[in-house]
mmCIF file of C-alpha atoms and ligand atoms in Angstrom:
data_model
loop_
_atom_site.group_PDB
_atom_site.id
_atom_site.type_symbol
_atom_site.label_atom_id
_atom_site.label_comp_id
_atom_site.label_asym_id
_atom_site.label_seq_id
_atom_site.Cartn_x
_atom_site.Cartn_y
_atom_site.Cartn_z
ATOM 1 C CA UNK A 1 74.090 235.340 -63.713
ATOM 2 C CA UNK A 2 77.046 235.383 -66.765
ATOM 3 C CA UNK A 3 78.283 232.117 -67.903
ATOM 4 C CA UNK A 4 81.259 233.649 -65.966
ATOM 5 C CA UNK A 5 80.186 233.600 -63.055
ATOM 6 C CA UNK A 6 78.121 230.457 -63.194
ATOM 7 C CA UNK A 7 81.512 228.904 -64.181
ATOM 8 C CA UNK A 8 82.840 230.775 -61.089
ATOM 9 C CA UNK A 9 80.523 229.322 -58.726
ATOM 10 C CA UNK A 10 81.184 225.346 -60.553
ATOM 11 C CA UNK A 11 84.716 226.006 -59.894
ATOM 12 C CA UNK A 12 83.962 226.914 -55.948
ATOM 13 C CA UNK A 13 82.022 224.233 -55.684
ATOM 14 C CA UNK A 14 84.208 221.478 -56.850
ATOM 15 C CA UNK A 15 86.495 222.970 -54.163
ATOM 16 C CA UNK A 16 83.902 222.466 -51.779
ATOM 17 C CA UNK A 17 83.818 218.214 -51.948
ATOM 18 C CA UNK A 18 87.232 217.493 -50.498
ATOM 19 C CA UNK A 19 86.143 219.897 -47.441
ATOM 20 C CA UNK A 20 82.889 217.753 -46.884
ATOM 21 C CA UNK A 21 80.654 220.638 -47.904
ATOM 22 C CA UNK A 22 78.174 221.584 -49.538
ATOM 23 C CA UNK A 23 76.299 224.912 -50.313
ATOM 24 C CA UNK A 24 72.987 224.813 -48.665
ATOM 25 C CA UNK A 25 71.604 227.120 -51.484
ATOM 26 C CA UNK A 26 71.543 224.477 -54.007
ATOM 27 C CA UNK A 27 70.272 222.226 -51.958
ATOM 28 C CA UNK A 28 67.073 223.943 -49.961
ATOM 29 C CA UNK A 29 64.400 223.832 -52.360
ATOM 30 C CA UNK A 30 65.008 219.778 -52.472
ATOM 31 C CA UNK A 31 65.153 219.412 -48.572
ATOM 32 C CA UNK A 32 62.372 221.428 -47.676
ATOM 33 C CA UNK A 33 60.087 221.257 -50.698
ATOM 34 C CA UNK A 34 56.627 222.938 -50.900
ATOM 35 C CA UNK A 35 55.206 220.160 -50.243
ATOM 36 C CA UNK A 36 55.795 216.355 -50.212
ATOM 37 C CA UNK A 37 57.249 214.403 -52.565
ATOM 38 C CA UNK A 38 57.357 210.925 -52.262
ATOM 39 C CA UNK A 39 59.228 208.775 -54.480
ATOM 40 C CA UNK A 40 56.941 205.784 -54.081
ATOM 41 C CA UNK A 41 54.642 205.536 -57.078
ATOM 42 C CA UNK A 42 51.100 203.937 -56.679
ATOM 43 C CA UNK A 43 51.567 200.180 -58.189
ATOM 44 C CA UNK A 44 49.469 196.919 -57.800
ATOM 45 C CA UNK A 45 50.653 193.996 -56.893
ATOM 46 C CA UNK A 46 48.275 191.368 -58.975
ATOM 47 C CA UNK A 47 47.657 188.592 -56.709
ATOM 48 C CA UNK A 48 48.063 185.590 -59.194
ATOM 49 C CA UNK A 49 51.628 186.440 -60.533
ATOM 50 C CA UNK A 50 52.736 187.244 -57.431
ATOM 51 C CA UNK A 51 51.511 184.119 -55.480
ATOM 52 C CA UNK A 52 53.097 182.050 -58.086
ATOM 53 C CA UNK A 53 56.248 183.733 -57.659
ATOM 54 C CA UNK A 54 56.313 183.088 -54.228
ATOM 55 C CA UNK A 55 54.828 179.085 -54.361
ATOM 56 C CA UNK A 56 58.208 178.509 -56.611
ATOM 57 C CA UNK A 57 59.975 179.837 -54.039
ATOM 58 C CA UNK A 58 58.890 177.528 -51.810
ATOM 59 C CA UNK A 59 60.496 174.920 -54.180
ATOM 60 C CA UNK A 60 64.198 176.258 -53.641
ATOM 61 C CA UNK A 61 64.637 177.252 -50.301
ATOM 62 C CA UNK A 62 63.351 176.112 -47.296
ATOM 63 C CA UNK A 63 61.863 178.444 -44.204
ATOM 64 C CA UNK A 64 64.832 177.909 -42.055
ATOM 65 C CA UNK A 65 67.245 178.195 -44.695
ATOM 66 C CA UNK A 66 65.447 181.338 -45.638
ATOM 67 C CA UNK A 67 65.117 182.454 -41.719
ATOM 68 C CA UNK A 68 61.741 183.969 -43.235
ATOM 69 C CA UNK A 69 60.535 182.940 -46.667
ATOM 70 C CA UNK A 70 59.289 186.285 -47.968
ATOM 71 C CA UNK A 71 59.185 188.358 -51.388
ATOM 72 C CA UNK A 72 59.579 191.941 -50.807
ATOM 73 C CA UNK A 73 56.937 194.148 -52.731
ATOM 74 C CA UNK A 74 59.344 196.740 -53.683
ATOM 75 C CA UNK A 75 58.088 199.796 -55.173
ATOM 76 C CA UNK A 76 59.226 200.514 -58.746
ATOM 77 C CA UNK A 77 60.291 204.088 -57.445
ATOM 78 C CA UNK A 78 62.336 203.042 -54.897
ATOM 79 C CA UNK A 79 64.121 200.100 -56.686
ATOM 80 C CA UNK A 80 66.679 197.757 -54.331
ATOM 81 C CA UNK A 81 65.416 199.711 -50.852
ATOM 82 C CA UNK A 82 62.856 196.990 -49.941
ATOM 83 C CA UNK A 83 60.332 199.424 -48.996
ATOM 84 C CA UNK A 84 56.309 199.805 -50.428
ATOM 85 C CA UNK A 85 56.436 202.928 -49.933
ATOM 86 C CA UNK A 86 58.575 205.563 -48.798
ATOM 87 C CA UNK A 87 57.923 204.744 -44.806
ATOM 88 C CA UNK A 88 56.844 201.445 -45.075
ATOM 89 C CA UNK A 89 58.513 197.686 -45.176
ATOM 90 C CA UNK A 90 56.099 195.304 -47.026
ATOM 91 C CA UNK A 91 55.966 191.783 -48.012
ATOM 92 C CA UNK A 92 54.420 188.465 -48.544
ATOM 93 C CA UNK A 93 55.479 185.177 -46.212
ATOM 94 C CA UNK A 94 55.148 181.332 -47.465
ATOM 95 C CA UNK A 95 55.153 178.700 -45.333
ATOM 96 C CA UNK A 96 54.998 175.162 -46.247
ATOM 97 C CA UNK A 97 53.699 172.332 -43.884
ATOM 98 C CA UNK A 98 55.984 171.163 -41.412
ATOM 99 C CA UNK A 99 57.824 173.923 -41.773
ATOM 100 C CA UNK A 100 59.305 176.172 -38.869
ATOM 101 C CA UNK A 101 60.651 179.821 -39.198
ATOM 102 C CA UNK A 102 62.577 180.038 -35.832
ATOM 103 C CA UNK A 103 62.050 182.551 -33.199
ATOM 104 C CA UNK A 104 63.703 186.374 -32.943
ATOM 105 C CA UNK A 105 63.278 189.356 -32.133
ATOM 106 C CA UNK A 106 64.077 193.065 -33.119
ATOM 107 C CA UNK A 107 63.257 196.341 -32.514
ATOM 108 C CA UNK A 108 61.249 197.015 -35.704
ATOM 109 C CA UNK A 109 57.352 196.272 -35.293
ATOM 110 C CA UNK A 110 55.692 193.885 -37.449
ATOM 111 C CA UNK A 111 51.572 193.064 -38.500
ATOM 112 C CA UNK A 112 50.715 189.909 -40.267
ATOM 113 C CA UNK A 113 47.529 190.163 -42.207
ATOM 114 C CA UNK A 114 46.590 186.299 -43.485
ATOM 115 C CA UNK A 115 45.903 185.962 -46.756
ATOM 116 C CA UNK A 116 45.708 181.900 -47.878
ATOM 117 C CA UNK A 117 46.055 178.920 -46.213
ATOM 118 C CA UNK A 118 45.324 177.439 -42.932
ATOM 119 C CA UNK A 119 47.188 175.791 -40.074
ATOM 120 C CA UNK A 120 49.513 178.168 -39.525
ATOM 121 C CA UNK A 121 50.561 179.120 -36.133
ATOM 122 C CA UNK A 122 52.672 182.385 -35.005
ATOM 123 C CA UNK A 123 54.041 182.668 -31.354
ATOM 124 C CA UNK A 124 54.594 186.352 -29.766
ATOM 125 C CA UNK A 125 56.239 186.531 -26.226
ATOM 126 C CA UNK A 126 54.507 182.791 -24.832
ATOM 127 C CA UNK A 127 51.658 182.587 -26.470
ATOM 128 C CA UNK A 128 50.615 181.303 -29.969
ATOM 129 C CA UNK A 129 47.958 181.872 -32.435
ATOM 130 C CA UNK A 130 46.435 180.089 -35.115
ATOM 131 C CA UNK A 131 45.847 182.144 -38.215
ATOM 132 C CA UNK A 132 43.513 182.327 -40.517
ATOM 133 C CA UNK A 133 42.451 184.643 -43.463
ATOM 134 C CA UNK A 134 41.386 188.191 -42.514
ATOM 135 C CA UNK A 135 43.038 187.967 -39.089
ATOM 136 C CA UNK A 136 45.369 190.762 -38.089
ATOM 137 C CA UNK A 137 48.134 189.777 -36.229
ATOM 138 C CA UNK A 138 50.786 191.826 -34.540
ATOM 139 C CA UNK A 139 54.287 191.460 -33.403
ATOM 140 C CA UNK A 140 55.267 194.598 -31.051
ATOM 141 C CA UNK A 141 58.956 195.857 -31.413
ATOM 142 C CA UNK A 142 61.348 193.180 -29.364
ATOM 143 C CA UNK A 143 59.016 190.356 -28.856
ATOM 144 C CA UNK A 144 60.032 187.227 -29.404
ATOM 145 C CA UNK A 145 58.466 185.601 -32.410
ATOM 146 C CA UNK A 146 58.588 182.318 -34.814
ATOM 147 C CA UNK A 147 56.168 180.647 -37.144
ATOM 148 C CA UNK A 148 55.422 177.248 -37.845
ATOM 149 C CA UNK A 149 52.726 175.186 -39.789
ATOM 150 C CA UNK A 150 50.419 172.428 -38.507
ATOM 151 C CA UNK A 151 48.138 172.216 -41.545
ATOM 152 C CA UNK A 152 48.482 170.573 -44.775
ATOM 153 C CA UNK A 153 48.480 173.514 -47.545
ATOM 154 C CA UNK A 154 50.857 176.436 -48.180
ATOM 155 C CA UNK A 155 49.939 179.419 -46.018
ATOM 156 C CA UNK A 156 50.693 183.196 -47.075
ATOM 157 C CA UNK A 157 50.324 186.166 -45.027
ATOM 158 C CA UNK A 158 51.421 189.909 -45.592
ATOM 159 C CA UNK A 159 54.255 191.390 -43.582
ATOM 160 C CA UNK A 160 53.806 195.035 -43.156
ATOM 161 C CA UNK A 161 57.031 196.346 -40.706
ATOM 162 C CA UNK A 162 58.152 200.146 -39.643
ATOM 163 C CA UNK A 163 61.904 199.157 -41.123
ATOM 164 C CA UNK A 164 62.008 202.255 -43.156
ATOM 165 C CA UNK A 165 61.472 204.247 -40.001
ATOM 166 C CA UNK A 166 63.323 202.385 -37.594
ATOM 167 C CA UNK A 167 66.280 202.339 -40.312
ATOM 168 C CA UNK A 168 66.182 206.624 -40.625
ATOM 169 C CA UNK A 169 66.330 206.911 -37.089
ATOM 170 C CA UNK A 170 69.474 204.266 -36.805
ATOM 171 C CA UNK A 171 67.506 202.419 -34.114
ATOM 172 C CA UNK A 172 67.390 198.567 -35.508
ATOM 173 C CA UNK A 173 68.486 195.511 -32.964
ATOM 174 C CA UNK A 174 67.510 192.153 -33.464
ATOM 175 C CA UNK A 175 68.507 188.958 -31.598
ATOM 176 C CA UNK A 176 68.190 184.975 -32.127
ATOM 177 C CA UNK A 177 66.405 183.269 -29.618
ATOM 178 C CA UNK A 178 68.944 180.277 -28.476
ATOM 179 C CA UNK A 179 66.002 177.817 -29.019
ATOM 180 C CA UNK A 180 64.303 177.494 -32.294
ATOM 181 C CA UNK A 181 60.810 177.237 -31.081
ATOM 182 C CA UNK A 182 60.313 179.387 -27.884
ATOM 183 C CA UNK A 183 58.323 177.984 -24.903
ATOM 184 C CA UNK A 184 54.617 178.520 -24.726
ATOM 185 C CA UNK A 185 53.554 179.822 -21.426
ATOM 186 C CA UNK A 186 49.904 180.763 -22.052
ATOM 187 C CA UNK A 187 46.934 178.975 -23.637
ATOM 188 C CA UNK A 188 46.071 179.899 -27.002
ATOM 189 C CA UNK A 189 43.119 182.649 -26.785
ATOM 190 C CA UNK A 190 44.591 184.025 -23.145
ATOM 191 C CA UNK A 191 45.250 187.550 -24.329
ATOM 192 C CA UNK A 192 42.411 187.983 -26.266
ATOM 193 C CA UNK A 193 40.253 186.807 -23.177
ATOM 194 C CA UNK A 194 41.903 189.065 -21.047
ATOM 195 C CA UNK A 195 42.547 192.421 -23.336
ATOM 196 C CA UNK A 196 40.110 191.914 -26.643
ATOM 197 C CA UNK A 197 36.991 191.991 -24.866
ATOM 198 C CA UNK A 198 36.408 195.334 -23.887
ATOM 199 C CA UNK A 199 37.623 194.488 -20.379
ATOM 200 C CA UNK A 200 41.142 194.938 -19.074
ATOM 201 C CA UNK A 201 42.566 192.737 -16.055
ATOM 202 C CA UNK A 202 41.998 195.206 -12.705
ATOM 203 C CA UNK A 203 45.949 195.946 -12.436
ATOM 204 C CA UNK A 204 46.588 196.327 -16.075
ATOM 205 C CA UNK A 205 48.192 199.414 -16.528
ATOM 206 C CA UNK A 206 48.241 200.912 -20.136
ATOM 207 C CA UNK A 207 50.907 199.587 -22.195
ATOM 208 C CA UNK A 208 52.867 201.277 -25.335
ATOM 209 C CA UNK A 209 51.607 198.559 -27.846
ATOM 210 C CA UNK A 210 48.472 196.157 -27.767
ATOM 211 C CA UNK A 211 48.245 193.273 -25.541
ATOM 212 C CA UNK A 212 45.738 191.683 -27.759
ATOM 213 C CA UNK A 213 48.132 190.448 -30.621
ATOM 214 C CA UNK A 214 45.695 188.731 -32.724
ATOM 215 C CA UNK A 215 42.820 190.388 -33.718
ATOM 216 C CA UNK A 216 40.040 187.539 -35.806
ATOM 217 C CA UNK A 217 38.390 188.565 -38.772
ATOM 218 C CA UNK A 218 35.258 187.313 -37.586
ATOM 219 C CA UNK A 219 34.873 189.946 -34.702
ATOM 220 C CA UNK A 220 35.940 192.484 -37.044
ATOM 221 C CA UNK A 221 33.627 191.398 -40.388
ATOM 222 C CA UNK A 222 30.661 191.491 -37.495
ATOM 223 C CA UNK A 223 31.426 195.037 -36.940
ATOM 224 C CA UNK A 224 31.793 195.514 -40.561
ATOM 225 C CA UNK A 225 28.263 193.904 -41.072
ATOM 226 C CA UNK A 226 26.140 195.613 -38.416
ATOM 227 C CA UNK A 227 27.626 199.130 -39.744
ATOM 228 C CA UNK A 228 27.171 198.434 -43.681
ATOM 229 C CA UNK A 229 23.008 197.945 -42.601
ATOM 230 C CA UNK A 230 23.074 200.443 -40.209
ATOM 231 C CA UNK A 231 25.566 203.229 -40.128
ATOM 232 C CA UNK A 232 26.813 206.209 -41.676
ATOM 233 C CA UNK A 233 29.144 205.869 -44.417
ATOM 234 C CA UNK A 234 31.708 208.435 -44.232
ATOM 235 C CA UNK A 235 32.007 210.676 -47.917
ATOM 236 C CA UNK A 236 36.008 210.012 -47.872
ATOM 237 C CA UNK A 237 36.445 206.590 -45.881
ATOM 238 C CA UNK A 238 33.789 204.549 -46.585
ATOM 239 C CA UNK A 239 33.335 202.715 -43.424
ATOM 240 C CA UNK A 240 36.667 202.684 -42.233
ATOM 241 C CA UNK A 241 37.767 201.051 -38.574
ATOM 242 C CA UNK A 242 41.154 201.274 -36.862
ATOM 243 C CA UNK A 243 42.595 198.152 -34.565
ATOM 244 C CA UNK A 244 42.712 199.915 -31.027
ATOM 245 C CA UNK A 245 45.428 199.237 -28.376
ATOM 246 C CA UNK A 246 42.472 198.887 -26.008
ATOM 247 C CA UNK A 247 44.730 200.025 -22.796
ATOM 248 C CA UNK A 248 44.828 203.371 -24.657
ATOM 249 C CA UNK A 249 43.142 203.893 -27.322
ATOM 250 C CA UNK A 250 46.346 204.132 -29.526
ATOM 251 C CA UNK A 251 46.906 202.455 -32.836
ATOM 252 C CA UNK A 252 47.562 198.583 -32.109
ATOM 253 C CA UNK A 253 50.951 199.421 -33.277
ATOM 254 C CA UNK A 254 52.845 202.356 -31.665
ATOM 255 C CA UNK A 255 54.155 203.304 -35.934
ATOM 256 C CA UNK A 256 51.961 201.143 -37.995
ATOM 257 C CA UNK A 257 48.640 201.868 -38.045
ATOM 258 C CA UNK A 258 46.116 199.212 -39.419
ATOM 259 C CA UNK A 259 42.482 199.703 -40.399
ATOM 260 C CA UNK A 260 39.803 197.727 -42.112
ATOM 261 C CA UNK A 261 37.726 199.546 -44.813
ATOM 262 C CA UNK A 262 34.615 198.390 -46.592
ATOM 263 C CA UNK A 263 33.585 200.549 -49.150
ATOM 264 C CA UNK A 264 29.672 199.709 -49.910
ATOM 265 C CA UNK A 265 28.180 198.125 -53.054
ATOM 266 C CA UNK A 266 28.074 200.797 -55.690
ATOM 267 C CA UNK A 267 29.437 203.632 -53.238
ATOM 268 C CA UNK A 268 32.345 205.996 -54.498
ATOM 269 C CA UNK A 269 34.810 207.881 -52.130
ATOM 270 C CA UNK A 270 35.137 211.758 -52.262
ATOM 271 C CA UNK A 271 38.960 212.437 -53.076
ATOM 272 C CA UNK A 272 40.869 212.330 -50.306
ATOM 273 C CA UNK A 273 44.900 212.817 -48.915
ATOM 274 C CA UNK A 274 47.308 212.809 -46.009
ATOM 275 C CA UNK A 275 50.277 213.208 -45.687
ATOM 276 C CA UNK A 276 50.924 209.075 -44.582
ATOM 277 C CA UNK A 277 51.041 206.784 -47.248
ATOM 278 C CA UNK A 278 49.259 203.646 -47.516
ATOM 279 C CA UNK A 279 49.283 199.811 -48.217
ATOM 280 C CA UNK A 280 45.701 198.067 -49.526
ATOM 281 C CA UNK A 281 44.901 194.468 -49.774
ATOM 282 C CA UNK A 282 41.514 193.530 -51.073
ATOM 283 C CA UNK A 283 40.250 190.556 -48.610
ATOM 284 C CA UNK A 284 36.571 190.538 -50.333
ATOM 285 C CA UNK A 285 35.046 192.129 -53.329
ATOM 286 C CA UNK A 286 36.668 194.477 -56.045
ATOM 287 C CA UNK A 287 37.649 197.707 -55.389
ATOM 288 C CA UNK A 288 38.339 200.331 -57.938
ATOM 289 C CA UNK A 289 41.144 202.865 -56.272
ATOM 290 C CA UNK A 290 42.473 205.935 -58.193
ATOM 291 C CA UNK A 291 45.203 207.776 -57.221
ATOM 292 C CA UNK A 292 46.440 211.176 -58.023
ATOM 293 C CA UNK A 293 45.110 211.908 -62.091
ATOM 294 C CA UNK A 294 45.479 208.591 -62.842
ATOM 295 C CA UNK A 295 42.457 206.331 -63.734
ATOM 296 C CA UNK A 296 40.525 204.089 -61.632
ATOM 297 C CA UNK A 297 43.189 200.559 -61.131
ATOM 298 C CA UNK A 298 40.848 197.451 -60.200
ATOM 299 C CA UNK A 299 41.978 195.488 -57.264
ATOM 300 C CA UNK A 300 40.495 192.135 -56.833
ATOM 301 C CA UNK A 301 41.228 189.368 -54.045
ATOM 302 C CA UNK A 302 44.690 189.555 -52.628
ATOM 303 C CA UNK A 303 45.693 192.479 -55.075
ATOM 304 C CA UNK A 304 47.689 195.103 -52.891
ATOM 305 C CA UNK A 305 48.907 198.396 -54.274
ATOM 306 C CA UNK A 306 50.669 201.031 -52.612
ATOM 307 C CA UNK A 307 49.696 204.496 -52.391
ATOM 308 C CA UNK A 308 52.105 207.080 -51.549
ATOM 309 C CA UNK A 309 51.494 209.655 -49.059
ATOM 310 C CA UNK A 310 49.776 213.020 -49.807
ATOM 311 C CA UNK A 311 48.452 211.482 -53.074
ATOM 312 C CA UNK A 312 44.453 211.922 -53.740
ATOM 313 C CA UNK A 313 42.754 209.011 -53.794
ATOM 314 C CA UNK A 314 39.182 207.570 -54.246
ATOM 315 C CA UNK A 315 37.729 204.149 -53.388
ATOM 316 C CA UNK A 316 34.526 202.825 -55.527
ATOM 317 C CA UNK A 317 33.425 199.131 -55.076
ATOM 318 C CA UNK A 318 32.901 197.105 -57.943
ATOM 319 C CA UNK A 319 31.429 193.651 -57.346
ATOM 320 C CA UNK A 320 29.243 194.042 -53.977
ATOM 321 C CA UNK A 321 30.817 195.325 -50.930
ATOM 322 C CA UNK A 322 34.658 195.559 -51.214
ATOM 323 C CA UNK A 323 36.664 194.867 -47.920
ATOM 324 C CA UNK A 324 40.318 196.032 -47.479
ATOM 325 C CA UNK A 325 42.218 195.785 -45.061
ATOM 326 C CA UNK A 326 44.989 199.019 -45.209
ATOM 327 C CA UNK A 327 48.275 199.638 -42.966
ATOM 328 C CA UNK A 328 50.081 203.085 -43.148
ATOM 329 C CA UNK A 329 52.675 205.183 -41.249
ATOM 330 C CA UNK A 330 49.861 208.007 -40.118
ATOM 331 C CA UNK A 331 50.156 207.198 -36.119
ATOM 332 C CA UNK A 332 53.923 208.201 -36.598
ATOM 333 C CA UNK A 333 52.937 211.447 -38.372
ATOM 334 C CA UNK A 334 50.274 211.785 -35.884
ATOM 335 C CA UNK A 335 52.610 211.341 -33.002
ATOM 336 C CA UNK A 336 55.082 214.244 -34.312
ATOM 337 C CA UNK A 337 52.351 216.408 -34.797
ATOM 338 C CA UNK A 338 53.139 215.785 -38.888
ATOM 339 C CA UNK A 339 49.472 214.778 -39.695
ATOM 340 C CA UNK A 340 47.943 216.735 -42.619
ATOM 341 C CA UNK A 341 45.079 215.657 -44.399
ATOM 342 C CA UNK A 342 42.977 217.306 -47.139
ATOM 343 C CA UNK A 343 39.348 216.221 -48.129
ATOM 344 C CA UNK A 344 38.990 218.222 -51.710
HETATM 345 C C1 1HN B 1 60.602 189.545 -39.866
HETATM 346 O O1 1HN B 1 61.093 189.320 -38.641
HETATM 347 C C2 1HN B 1 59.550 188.758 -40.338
HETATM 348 O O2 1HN B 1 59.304 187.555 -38.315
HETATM 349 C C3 1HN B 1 59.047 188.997 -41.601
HETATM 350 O O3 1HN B 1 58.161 186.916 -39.999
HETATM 351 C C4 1HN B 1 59.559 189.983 -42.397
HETATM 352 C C5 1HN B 1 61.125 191.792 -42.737
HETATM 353 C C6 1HN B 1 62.123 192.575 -42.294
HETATM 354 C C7 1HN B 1 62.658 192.388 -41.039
HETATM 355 C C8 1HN B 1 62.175 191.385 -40.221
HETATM 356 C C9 1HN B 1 58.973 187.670 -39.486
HETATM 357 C C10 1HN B 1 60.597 190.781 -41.937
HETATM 358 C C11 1HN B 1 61.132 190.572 -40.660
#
């Protein structure tokens, strides 16, 4: 093309912007690229920084004022969006003894994952749960939930929520409850009794997310355990489990979908990518992770990194068996039939 035209075309353009238009030839290559490209970068989150951050913060503002006391881990690529990742809402709660974060609820769907502390206690829909580290804890989309703390030591926990997602598709709500604390109609226990034992009440009928909302480290690091002696570990996952809605089979979370990983002493993943990206936490062990060309990063307790989707990545454990526990947006790419993975 002549500078003449070029200039032609600039001038047509400019012409274009009061009319609310835009010429879908300048634009295709960036809306439907080759393939994805996620503006997320893979970053870790070092644990002892971070945690200090947060402890001062528990120095300035209380949980009420704060509604929730949380740091967002905001990805460096996606500065001032509050999002890990490109799909994914992530960040890390304090709670302070005493302390209260009163009850709400919203249409986005939120996990917990404990991290320090003990004594804390979250509510979902009537029935509480004490939490400790390495449980996984879910709140479906428009229960009612609050947190409070009956121990004596600072408690931290990870949020991981779907509020990118629910945000693109225009479909947040969220309401106070009129009471800060909501009732408690259920024991503690009740639902994993009734749902989280491989049994299911006679009527149940399946539901869209789990009814088992707490999901104890124990039961899963006994899995964990039994497999590491006995079973096969998988060339690209390690040995890699999924929390189940057990009425279906479905993720525990309709978008989020939550896994724990332990990669054994000494073993090294084949490279591996989908198109979902992923958060990490390391609950026990070290665990080397590379993503993409870049070398090896070493995560140690409580480091979390994000790894954006369709980036190759490969898991080697450093000190023993590493443990992870890792949330990511797959069951939504799943669900529209987005799912690509590639094990070169
Ligand atoms: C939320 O409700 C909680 O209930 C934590 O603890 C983090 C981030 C975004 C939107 C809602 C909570 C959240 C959140």
């Amino acid at each position: 093309m002549t500078t003449a035209a070029a200039n032609k075309l600039d001038d047509y353009y400019e012409t274009l912007k009061p009319l609310n238009l835009a010429p879908l030839w300048v634009r295709l290559k960036g809306l439907v690229p080759s393939e994805p490209m996620p503006k997320a970068i893979p970053f870790r989150w070092a644990w002892s920084p971070t945690r200090d951050a947060l402890i001062t913060s528990g120095s300035l503002i209380s949980a009420k004022e704060a509604e929730r006391r949380v740091l967002v881990l905001e990805n460096p690529g996606l500065a001032g969006q509050s999002k890990i990742t490109d799909t994914l809402y992530a960040g890390l709660q304090l709670i302070l003894p005493g302390e209260l974060a009163p009850a709400h609820r919203h249409t986005q769907s939120a996990l917990r994952f404990c991290l320090e502390g003990e004594g804390a206690v979250t509510s979902v829909d009537g029935e509480r749960t004490t939490m400790h580290r390495g449980d996984f804890i879910i709140t479906p989309f428009w229960t009612w939930h609050d947190h409070k703390h009956e121990g004596d030591e600072p408690v931290i926990w990870l949020d991981g929520l779907d509020v990118p997602l629910v945000t693109a598709l225009c479909a947040g709500f969220r309401e106070e409850h009129t009471d800060e604390d909501q009732e408690i109609t259920r024991p503690e226990g009740d639902a994993l009794a009734r749902y989280g034992n491989n049994l299911l009440p006679l009527d149940h009928s399946v539901s869209r997310t789990s009814p088992v909302f707490s999901y104890p480290y124990g039961r899963t690091r006994e899995s964990l355990d039994s497999l590491a002696r006995t079973g096969a570990v998988d060339p690209h996952h390690g040995i890699t489990l999924r929390y189940i809605n057990p009425t279906n089979g479905d993720w525990a979370i309709p978008t989020i979908g939550a896994m724990m990983r332990l990669i054994p002493a000494g073993f090294e993943t084949r490279p591996y990518r989908a198109t979902n990206s992923e958060v990490v936490v390391v609950l026990e062990g070290g665990l080397d992770v590379a993503v993409g060309q870049d070398p090896y990063v070493r995560l140690s307790r409580n480091d979390i990194m994000s790894i954006p989707g369709w980036s190759r990545v490969r898991y080697r454990a450093v000190d023993g068996d590493a443990i992870a526990f890792c949330f990511s947006d797959r069951p939504v790419h799943e669900k529209l039939g987005l799912f690509r993975e590639d094990r070169g």
